[in-house]
Amino acid sequence: MTEARELYVLVQLLDHQLIDEGGELAGKIDDVELAIAPDGGASVDALLSGPGVLATRTGHARYGLWRERLESAINPDGNAMTRIPMSLVRSIGVSVVLSVPRKRLASTGSEQWVREHIIGHIPGAGDGGSH
Amino acid sequence: MGDDELVHLRVGSLCGRPVIGDKGRIGIVLDVRVVQDGPMKDGLKNSFRVDGLVVGRGQFTERLGLFRHRIHGPLLLRLLDGLIGPERKYVPWTQVLDPSALAGTDEPVRFEGSTTDLP
């Protein structure tokens, strides 16, 4: 009988690299959300990644909350996920591989916004190679 | 089970909290151990069930990257761990009192019964 896999969240999940469905780097795991049932049982419900989440974890809760709200305002259509349900996790190893593209994650939302609204307007911005 | 019956708690807010048992404070939460043998979620795979908490005093050696709760390796390293490695205890999640009350607060983790060695 195969033994069930075990993990230590702080050591083996937090701050580990996220990789999207296309193999692109997609940020880091900034926190992990547990779901506690009425009977007291708990399980890992989602991975959290994005601006503000890490700040909240490192003791800057007020800034972290503000930053998470700002991210929601920048992406009002809700396509930038800070919360990644475990159903979207394809595999867990040294890195965590997801089954969604990175553009759907909030961890790249700020980068995309700056690219579109600031960098993209600088003369010559379109001349360089993409990456 | 409906999602509105679930209480959500971030591991980041749990780690670092004092842990208090029958004999008083025994340390702080250092880590959360999960095992992938929980109920099937989304019909695809077992969920990661919270099995227990790693508890100890201070995180200095973990922050140095020298120890990850315990050492697996050559005899010399294990002896070193025994000499200077910090003591780590384990609190099974089933012994944590009222876990849902931990969400949205800074309350210490209270548990009943005895701690065990790390699994």
GROMACS .gro file of C-alpha atoms in nm:
model
  250
    1MET     CA    1   0.000   0.000   0.000
    2THR     CA    2   0.145   0.335  -0.101
    3GLU     CA    3   0.204   0.566   0.192
    4ALA     CA    4   0.028   0.899   0.173
    5ARG     CA    5   0.252   1.190   0.088
    6GLU     CA    6   0.343   1.420   0.376
    7LEU     CA    7   0.468   1.777   0.365
    8TYR     CA    8   0.590   2.037   0.609
    9VAL     CA    9   0.422   2.354   0.482
   10LEU     CA   10   0.682   2.608   0.596
   11VAL     CA   11   0.977   2.407   0.471
   12GLN     CA   12   0.836   2.250   0.156
   13LEU     CA   13   0.572   2.492   0.028
   14LEU     CA   14   0.615   2.850   0.150
   15ASP     CA   15   0.844   3.063  -0.067
   16HIS     CA   16   0.873   2.788  -0.325
   17GLN     CA   17   0.853   2.864  -0.695
   18LEU     CA   18   0.527   2.849  -0.886
   19ILE     CA   19   0.539   2.737  -1.247
   20ASP     CA   20   0.244   2.782  -1.481
   21GLU     CA   21   0.100   2.536  -1.730
   22GLY     CA   22   0.340   2.654  -1.997
   23GLY     CA   23   0.650   2.610  -1.785
   24GLU     CA   24   0.687   2.984  -1.716
   25LEU     CA   25   0.787   3.117  -1.377
   26ALA     CA   26   0.477   3.245  -1.202
   27GLY     CA   27   0.584   3.389  -0.869
   28LYS     CA   28   0.634   3.231  -0.531
   29ILE     CA   29   0.402   3.078  -0.277
   30ASP     CA   30   0.358   3.358  -0.022
   31ASP     CA   31   0.119   3.179   0.211
   32VAL     CA   32  -0.104   2.874   0.239
   33GLU     CA   33  -0.471   2.886   0.330
   34LEU     CA   34  -0.624   2.615   0.546
   35ALA     CA   35  -0.993   2.532   0.560
   36ILE     CA   36  -1.125   2.428   0.900
   37ALA     CA   37  -1.446   2.226   0.907
   38PRO     CA   38  -1.707   2.246   1.186
   39ASP     CA   39  -1.572   1.918   1.331
   40GLY     CA   40  -1.228   2.078   1.368
   41GLY     CA   41  -1.065   1.889   1.083
   42ALA     CA   42  -0.849   2.103   0.859
   43SER     CA   43  -0.700   2.073   0.514
   44VAL     CA   44  -0.499   2.280   0.269
   45ASP     CA   45  -0.751   2.475   0.063
   46ALA     CA   46  -0.544   2.711  -0.148
   47LEU     CA   47  -0.203   2.857  -0.217
   48LEU     CA   48  -0.169   3.233  -0.187
   49SER     CA   49   0.061   3.437  -0.407
   50GLY     CA   50   0.073   3.799  -0.497
   51PRO     CA   51   0.137   4.151  -0.377
   52GLY     CA   52   0.036   4.205  -0.020
   53VAL     CA   53   0.018   3.840   0.081
   54LEU     CA   54   0.384   3.819   0.177
   55ALA     CA   55   0.362   4.152   0.355
   56THR     CA   56   0.076   4.020   0.565
   57ARG     CA   57   0.277   3.709   0.656
   58THR     CA   58   0.584   3.906   0.759
   59GLY     CA   59   0.398   4.124   1.005
   60HIS     CA   60   0.295   4.416   0.786
   61ALA     CA   61  -0.071   4.328   0.790
   62ARG     CA   62  -0.204   4.679   0.731
   63TYR     CA   63   0.011   4.736   0.425
   64GLY     CA   64  -0.052   4.381   0.307
   65LEU     CA   65  -0.426   4.422   0.320
   66TRP     CA   66  -0.409   4.756   0.140
   67ARG     CA   67  -0.187   4.604  -0.127
   68GLU     CA   68  -0.421   4.311  -0.184
   69ARG     CA   69  -0.712   4.553  -0.223
   70LEU     CA   70  -0.510   4.766  -0.463
   71GLU     CA   71  -0.442   4.457  -0.672
   72SER     CA   72  -0.816   4.387  -0.688
   73ALA     CA   73  -0.874   4.745  -0.803
   74ILE     CA   74  -0.610   4.715  -1.076
   75ASN     CA   75  -0.772   4.393  -1.194
   76PRO     CA   76  -1.145   4.450  -1.140
   77ASP     CA   77  -1.248   4.165  -1.368
   78GLY     CA   78  -1.106   3.924  -1.111
   79ASN     CA   79  -0.876   3.745  -1.350
   80ALA     CA   80  -0.568   3.803  -1.138
   81MET     CA   81  -0.578   3.530  -0.879
   82THR     CA   82  -0.414   3.583  -0.543
   83ARG     CA   83  -0.581   3.269  -0.420
   84ILE     CA   84  -0.494   2.953  -0.613
   85PRO     CA   85  -0.727   2.664  -0.523
   86MET     CA   86  -0.556   2.330  -0.479
   87SER     CA   87  -0.762   2.197  -0.769
   88LEU     CA   88  -0.535   2.406  -0.996
   89VAL     CA   89  -0.217   2.249  -0.859
   90ARG     CA   90  -0.085   1.988  -1.096
   91SER     CA   91   0.218   1.868  -0.900
   92ILE     CA   92   0.427   1.954  -0.596
   93GLY     CA   93   0.800   1.905  -0.596
   94VAL     CA   94   1.090   2.144  -0.564
   95SER     CA   95   0.859   2.376  -0.756
   96VAL     CA   96   0.483   2.373  -0.766
   97VAL     CA   97   0.335   2.331  -1.111
   98LEU     CA   98  -0.006   2.480  -1.185
   99SER     CA   99  -0.261   2.405  -1.452
  100VAL     CA  100  -0.327   2.771  -1.534
  101PRO     CA  101  -0.127   3.033  -1.729
  102ARG     CA  102   0.072   3.289  -1.532
  103LYS     CA  103  -0.125   3.580  -1.674
  104ARG     CA  104  -0.417   3.471  -1.458
  105LEU     CA  105  -0.216   3.516  -1.140
  106ALA     CA  106  -0.191   3.833  -0.934
  107SER     CA  107   0.181   3.775  -0.879
  108THR     CA  108   0.236   3.893  -1.235
  109GLY     CA  109  -0.047   4.147  -1.235
  110SER     CA  110   0.161   4.442  -1.124
  111GLU     CA  111   0.432   4.360  -1.373
  112GLN     CA  112   0.180   4.343  -1.655
  113TRP     CA  113   0.013   4.670  -1.549
  114VAL     CA  114   0.344   4.857  -1.538
  115ARG     CA  115   0.442   4.708  -1.872
  116GLU     CA  116   0.115   4.814  -2.036
  117HIS     CA  117   0.060   5.153  -1.873
  118ILE     CA  118   0.411   5.289  -1.819
  119ILE     CA  119   0.687   5.099  -1.994
  120GLY     CA  120   0.483   5.053  -2.308
  121HIS     CA  121   0.452   5.430  -2.353
  122ILE     CA  122   0.823   5.499  -2.337
  123PRO     CA  123   0.958   5.574  -2.686
  124GLY     CA  124   1.146   5.274  -2.814
  125ALA     CA  125   0.985   5.035  -2.570
  126GLY     CA  126   0.869   4.810  -2.846
  127ASP     CA  127   1.211   4.782  -3.004
  128GLY     CA  128   1.362   4.539  -2.756
  129GLY     CA  129   1.329   4.160  -2.760
  130SER     CA  130   1.047   4.007  -2.559
  131HIS     CA  131   1.105   3.756  -2.276
  132MET     CA  132  -1.997   2.037   0.285
  133GLY     CA  133  -2.069   2.395   0.186
  134ASP     CA  134  -1.789   2.644   0.169
  135ASP     CA  135  -1.974   2.880   0.400
  136GLU     CA  136  -1.934   2.627   0.681
  137LEU     CA  137  -1.557   2.640   0.651
  138VAL     CA  138  -1.334   2.877   0.841
  139HIS     CA  139  -1.018   2.987   0.665
  140LEU     CA  140  -0.684   3.031   0.837
  141ARG     CA  141  -0.351   3.124   0.684
  142VAL     CA  142  -0.045   2.923   0.784
  143GLY     CA  143   0.150   3.248   0.800
  144SER     CA  144  -0.075   3.372   1.079
  145LEU     CA  145  -0.051   3.040   1.261
  146CYS     CA  146   0.327   3.011   1.265
  147GLY     CA  147   0.492   3.198   1.547
  148ARG     CA  148   0.192   3.176   1.781
  149PRO     CA  149   0.252   3.055   2.135
  150VAL     CA  150   0.141   2.698   2.205
  151ILE     CA  151  -0.010   2.634   2.547
  152GLY     CA  152  -0.092   2.298   2.698
  153ASP     CA  153  -0.189   2.164   3.039
  154LYS     CA  154   0.159   2.244   3.172
  155GLY     CA  155   0.177   2.591   3.029
  156ARG     CA  156   0.354   2.733   2.729
  157ILE     CA  157   0.577   2.485   2.546
  158GLY     CA  158   0.699   2.699   2.257
  159ILE     CA  159   0.574   2.848   1.933
  160VAL     CA  160   0.429   2.701   1.617
  161LEU     CA  161   0.718   2.638   1.379
  162ASP     CA  162   0.548   2.446   1.103
  163VAL     CA  163   0.235   2.262   0.995
  164ARG     CA  164   0.254   1.900   0.883
  165VAL     CA  165   0.000   1.789   0.623
  166VAL     CA  166  -0.069   1.442   0.483
  167GLN     CA  167  -0.235   1.376   0.149
  168ASP     CA  168  -0.494   1.132   0.278
  169GLY     CA  169  -0.788   1.367   0.325
  170PRO     CA  170  -1.122   1.349   0.145
  171MET     CA  171  -1.114   1.358  -0.232
  172LYS     CA  172  -1.146   1.713  -0.362
  173ASP     CA  173  -1.289   1.796  -0.700
  174GLY     CA  174  -1.306   1.422  -0.757
  175LEU     CA  175  -0.943   1.408  -0.861
  176LYS     CA  176  -0.713   1.357  -0.570
  177ASN     CA  177  -0.695   1.338  -0.195
  178SER     CA  178  -0.673   1.666  -0.013
  179PHE     CA  179  -0.383   1.753   0.215
  180ARG     CA  180  -0.517   1.696   0.565
  181VAL     CA  181  -0.360   1.894   0.849
  182ASP     CA  182  -0.201   1.631   1.072
  183GLY     CA  183  -0.028   1.839   1.336
  184LEU     CA  184   0.194   2.125   1.440
  185VAL     CA  185   0.569   2.131   1.489
  186VAL     CA  186   0.640   2.322   1.809
  187GLY     CA  187   0.961   2.448   1.959
  188ARG     CA  188   1.140   2.736   2.120
  189GLY     CA  189   1.297   2.979   1.874
  190GLN     CA  190   1.372   2.943   1.508
  191PHE     CA  191   1.737   3.045   1.496
  192THR     CA  192   1.881   2.725   1.354
  193GLU     CA  193   1.597   2.686   1.102
  194ARG     CA  194   1.657   3.039   0.980
  195LEU     CA  195   2.021   2.954   0.927
  196GLY     CA  196   1.912   2.665   0.711
  197LEU     CA  197   2.108   2.420   0.924
  198PHE     CA  198   1.819   2.210   1.041
  199ARG     CA  199   1.477   2.131   0.903
  200HIS     CA  200   1.309   2.022   1.225
  201ARG     CA  201   1.536   1.717   1.235
  202ILE     CA  202   1.838   1.571   1.063
  203HIS     CA  203   1.844   1.270   0.838
  204GLY     CA  204   2.193   1.178   0.741
  205PRO     CA  205   2.530   1.046   0.849
  206LEU     CA  206   2.593   0.961   1.210
  207LEU     CA  207   2.810   1.268   1.263
  208LEU     CA  208   2.533   1.502   1.157
  209ARG     CA  209   2.282   1.325   1.376
  210LEU     CA  210   2.519   1.356   1.674
  211LEU     CA  211   2.557   1.726   1.598
  212ASP     CA  212   2.182   1.759   1.588
  213GLY     CA  213   2.157   1.589   1.925
  214LEU     CA  214   2.412   1.828   2.077
  215ILE     CA  215   2.308   2.164   1.940
  216GLY     CA  216   1.988   2.096   1.753
  217PRO     CA  217   1.682   2.252   1.907
  218GLU     CA  218   1.419   2.033   2.064
  219ARG     CA  219   1.108   1.994   1.855
  220LYS     CA  220   0.779   1.853   1.967
  221TYR     CA  221   0.466   1.759   1.778
  222VAL     CA  222   0.107   1.845   1.862
  223PRO     CA  223  -0.145   1.632   1.670
  224TRP     CA  224  -0.414   1.851   1.518
  225THR     CA  225  -0.685   1.643   1.687
  226GLN     CA  226  -0.555   1.769   2.022
  227VAL     CA  227  -0.583   2.137   1.929
  228LEU     CA  228  -0.874   2.298   2.115
  229ASP     CA  229  -1.127   2.492   1.907
  230PRO     CA  230  -0.910   2.540   1.596
  231SER     CA  231  -1.168   2.754   1.419
  232ALA     CA  232  -1.124   3.018   1.691
  233LEU     CA  233  -0.767   3.071   1.566
  234ALA     CA  234  -0.891   3.238   1.247
  235GLY     CA  235  -0.902   3.616   1.250
  236THR     CA  236  -0.737   3.644   1.591
  237ASP     CA  237  -0.393   3.637   1.748
  238GLU     CA  238  -0.496   3.386   2.011
  239PRO     CA  239  -0.237   3.130   2.118
  240VAL     CA  240  -0.285   2.770   2.016
  241ARG     CA  241  -0.423   2.568   2.307
  242PHE     CA  242  -0.413   2.192   2.313
  243GLU     CA  243  -0.498   1.905   2.545
  244GLY     CA  244  -0.301   1.596   2.623
  245SER     CA  245   0.067   1.534   2.559
  246THR     CA  246   0.297   1.624   2.277
  247THR     CA  247   0.468   1.352   2.079
  248ASP     CA  248   0.796   1.321   1.894
  249LEU     CA  249   0.802   1.428   1.531
  250PRO     CA  250   0.647   1.156   1.310
   0.00000   0.00000   0.00000
